XYZ file of C-alpha atoms in Angstrom:
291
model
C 16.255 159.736 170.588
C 14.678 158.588 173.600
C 17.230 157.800 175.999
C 20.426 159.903 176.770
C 23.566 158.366 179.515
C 25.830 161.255 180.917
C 28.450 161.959 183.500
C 28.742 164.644 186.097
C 31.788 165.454 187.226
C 33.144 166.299 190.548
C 34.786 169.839 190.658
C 37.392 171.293 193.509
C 38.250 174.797 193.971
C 41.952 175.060 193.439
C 41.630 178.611 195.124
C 38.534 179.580 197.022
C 38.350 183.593 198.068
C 35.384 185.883 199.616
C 35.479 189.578 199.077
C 32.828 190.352 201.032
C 28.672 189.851 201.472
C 26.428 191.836 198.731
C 23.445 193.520 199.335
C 20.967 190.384 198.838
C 22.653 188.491 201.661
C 24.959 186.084 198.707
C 28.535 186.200 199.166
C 30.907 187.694 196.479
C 33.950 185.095 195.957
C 36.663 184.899 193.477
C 37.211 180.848 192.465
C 39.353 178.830 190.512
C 37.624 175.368 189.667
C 38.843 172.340 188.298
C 36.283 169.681 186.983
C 37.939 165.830 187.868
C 37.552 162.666 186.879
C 34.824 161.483 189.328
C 31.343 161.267 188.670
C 27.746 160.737 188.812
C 25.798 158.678 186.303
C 22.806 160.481 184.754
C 20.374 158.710 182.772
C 17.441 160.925 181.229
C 14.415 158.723 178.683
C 11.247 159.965 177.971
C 7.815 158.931 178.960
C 4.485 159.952 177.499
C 2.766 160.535 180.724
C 4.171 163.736 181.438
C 5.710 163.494 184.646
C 9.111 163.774 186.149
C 9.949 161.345 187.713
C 13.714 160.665 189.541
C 15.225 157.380 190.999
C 18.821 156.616 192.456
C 20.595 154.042 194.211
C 20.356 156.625 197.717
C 17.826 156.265 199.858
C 18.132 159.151 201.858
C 18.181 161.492 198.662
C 15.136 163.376 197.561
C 12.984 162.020 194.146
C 11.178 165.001 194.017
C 11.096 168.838 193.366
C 13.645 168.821 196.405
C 16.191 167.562 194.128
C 18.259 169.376 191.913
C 17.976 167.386 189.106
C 14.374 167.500 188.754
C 13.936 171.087 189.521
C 16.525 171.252 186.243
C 14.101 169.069 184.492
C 10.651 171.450 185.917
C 12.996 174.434 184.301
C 13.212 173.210 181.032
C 10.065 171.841 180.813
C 8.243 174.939 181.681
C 9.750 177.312 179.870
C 9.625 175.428 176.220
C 6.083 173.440 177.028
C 7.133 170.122 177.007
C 4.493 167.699 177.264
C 6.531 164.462 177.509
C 7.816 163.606 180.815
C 10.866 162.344 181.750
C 12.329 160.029 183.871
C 15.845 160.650 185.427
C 17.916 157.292 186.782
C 20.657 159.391 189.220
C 23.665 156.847 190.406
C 25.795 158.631 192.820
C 29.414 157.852 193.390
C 30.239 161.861 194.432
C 30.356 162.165 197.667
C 26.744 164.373 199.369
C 27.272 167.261 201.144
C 31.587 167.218 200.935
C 32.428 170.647 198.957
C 32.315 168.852 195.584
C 29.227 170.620 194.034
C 27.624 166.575 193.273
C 24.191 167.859 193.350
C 25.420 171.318 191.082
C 27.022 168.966 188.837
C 23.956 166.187 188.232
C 21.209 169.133 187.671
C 23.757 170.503 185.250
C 24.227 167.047 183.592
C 20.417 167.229 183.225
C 19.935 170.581 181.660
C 22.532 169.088 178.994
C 20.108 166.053 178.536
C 17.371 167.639 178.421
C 18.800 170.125 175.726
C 19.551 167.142 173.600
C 17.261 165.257 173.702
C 14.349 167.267 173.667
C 16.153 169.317 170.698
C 15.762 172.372 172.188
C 19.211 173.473 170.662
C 20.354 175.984 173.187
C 23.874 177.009 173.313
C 26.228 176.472 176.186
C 25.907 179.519 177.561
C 22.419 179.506 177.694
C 22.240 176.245 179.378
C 24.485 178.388 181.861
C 22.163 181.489 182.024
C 19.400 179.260 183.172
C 21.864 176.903 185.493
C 22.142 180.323 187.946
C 18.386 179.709 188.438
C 19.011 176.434 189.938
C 22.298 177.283 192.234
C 25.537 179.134 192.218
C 27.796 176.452 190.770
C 25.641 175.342 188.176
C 26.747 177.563 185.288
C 30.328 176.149 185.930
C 28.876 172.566 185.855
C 27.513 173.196 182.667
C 30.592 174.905 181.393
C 33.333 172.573 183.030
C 36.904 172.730 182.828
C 39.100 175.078 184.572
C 37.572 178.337 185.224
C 37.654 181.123 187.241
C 34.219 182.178 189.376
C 33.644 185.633 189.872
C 30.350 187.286 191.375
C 28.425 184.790 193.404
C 29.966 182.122 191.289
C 28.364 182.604 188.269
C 30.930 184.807 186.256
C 32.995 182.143 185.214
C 36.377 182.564 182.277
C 37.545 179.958 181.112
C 41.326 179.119 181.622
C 44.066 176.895 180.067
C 44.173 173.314 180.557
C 45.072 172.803 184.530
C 48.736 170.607 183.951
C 48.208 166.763 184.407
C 48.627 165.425 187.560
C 47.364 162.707 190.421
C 44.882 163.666 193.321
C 43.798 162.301 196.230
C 40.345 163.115 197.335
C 39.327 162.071 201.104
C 36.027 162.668 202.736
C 35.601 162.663 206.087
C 32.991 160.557 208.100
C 30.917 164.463 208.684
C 28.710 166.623 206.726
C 29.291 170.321 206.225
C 26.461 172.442 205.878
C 27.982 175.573 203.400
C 25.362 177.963 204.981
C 26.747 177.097 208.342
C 30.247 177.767 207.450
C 29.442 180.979 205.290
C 27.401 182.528 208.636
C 30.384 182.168 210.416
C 33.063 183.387 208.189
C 34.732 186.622 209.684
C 36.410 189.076 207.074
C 39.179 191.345 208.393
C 42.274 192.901 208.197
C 43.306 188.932 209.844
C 41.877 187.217 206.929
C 44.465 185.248 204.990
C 43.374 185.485 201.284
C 44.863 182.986 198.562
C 46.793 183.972 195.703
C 43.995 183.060 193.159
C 46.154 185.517 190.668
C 49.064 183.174 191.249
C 47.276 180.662 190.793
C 46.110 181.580 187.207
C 49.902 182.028 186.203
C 50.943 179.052 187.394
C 47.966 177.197 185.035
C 49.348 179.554 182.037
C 52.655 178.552 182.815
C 52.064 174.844 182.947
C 53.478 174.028 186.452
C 51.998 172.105 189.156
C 54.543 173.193 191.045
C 53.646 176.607 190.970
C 49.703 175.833 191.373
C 50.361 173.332 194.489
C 52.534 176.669 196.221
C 49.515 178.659 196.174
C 46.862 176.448 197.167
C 44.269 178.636 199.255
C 40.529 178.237 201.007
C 39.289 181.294 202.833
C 36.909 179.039 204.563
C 39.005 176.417 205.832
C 39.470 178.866 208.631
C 35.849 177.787 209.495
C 35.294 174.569 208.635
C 38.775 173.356 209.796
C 38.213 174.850 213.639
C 34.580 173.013 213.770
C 36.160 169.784 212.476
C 39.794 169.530 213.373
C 39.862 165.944 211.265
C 40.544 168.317 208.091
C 43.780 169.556 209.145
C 44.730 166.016 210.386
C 43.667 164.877 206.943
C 45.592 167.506 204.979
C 48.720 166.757 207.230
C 49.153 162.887 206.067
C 48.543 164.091 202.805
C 51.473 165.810 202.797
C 53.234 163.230 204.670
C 52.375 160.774 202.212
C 53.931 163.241 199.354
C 51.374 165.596 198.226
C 52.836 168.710 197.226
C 49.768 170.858 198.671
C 46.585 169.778 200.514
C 43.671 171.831 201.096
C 39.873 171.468 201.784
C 37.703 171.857 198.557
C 34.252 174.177 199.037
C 32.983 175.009 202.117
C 34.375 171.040 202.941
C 34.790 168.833 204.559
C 36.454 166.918 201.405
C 40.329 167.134 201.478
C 42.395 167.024 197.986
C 46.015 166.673 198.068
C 48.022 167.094 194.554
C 50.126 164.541 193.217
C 53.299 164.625 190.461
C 53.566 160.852 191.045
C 50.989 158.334 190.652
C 52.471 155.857 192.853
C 51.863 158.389 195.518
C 49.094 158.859 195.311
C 48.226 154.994 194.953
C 50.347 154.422 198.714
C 48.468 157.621 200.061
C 44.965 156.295 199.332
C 45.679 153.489 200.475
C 46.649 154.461 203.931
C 43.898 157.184 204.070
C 41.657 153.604 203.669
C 42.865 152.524 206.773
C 43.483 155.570 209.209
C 40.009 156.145 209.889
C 40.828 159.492 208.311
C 38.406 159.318 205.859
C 34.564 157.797 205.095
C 35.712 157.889 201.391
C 39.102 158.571 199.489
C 39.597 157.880 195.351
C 42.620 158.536 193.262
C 41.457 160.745 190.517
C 42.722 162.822 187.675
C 41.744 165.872 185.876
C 38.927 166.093 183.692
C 39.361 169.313 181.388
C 36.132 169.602 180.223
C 35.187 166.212 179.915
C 33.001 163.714 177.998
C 29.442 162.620 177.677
């Protein structure tokens, strides 16, 4: 094998919660993420001169050890002395810098390439062990699925199958930067925590119902006061008939939840013309997902 195609897949946090800030300055959250069905292209083939060497249809992204994906690729490498190079093709249709863990998602796409086709046979949760090295959310890139984050991220259980349903995801025409909403996050008796427990029974209960009611983002409170376009955005997703709408990450992409499709369709399509949004897709679930 010399060539390997995968997909990364977008994830949104269904419930995002901070406990607190731990000794080495990270943040200690409590997450439940969904994996959907939008995603990068990865393309990994070898070459014989050793390098790596990364390409995508972005200018503005980084090709070189500032990119996730090739400090994935460096990882691997190092550790089991590979002398071939390789060269990594990264098409981007996830939205940069919107809450959606894109760049998480495409280093964790290339760990799995790597893995295969270099044959270094390492499990799934080794891939993950070595994903922390890289960045919080990569473990649960690797892993996919619905899961609940614990620690910095990185503590992940995997949960039932989220129910099937219809999302709209709109970005808006900013950039978040997570470090400057996490520096400005205030934790106190005000805080208004989401029900992540809740949450978790309504996925083992099988109702969207009960997962739209309790639809929660600690940071919002941040994010949503810098750029007031987030609450406008989760307030005609509601309008439009989404049964919840919150802001996924540390933003500024929206997600409303959808039990019809047609919805959905007619909400999209007004998002595309209320200068709401930079970017919006109609999207479903992708539980775990396919190569």
């Amino acid at each position: 094998m010399n060539y390997i195609g995968l997909k990364a897949y977008a994830k949104i946090n269904l419930g995002l919660d901070v406990l607190g800030t731990l000794d080495n300055g990270y943040h200690e959250v409590r997450m439940i993420m969904q994996s959907v069905d939008l995603y990068d292209k990865v393309g990994l083939r070898k070459n014989t001169d050793g390098r790596i060497n990364v390409s995508t249809n972005l200018p503005f992204l980084p090709v070189n050890k500032d990119n996730l994906v090739y400090k994935a690729a460096a990882l691997l490498k190092e550790e089991f002395g590979i002398k071939d190079g390789v060269d990594i093709s990264l098409y981007k249709f996830i939205p940069v810098a919107a809450g959606l863990a894109g760049g998480s998602s495409d280093a964790a796409a290339v760990l799995r390439g790597m893995n295969r086709l270099f044959r270094l046979r390492l499990s799934v949760e080794e891939l993950m062990e070595r994903g922390v090295k890289i960045g919080a959310d990569v473990p649960y890139c690797v892993m996919r699925g619905t899961a609940l984050a614990e620690g910095i991220g990185e503590r992940l259980t995997r949960l039932k199958r989220c129910p099937a349903c219809k999302l709209v995801i709109g970005k808006p025409a900013v950039s978040v930067s997570t470090k400057y909403v996490y520096d400005r996050l205030i934790l106190d008796e005000n805080t208004k925590h989401p029900d992540i427990d809740g949450i978790i029974d309504g996925i083992n209960n099988g109702s969207i119902y009960e997962i739209a009611d309790r639809l929660g983002n600690v940071l919002e409170s941040v994010t949503e006061n810098a750029y007031p376009v987030i609450g406008e955005l989760k307030a005609e997703m509601k309008k439009m008939g989404a049964l919840n709408a919150i802001m996924s990450g540390s933003g500024p992409t929206v997600f409303g939840i959808f039990d019809d499709a047609e919805k959905a369709e007619a909400c999209n399509g007004v998002l595309k013309k209320s200068g709401l949004t930079k970017t919006s897709y109609v999207v479903g679930l992708a539980n775990g997902g396919t190569e």
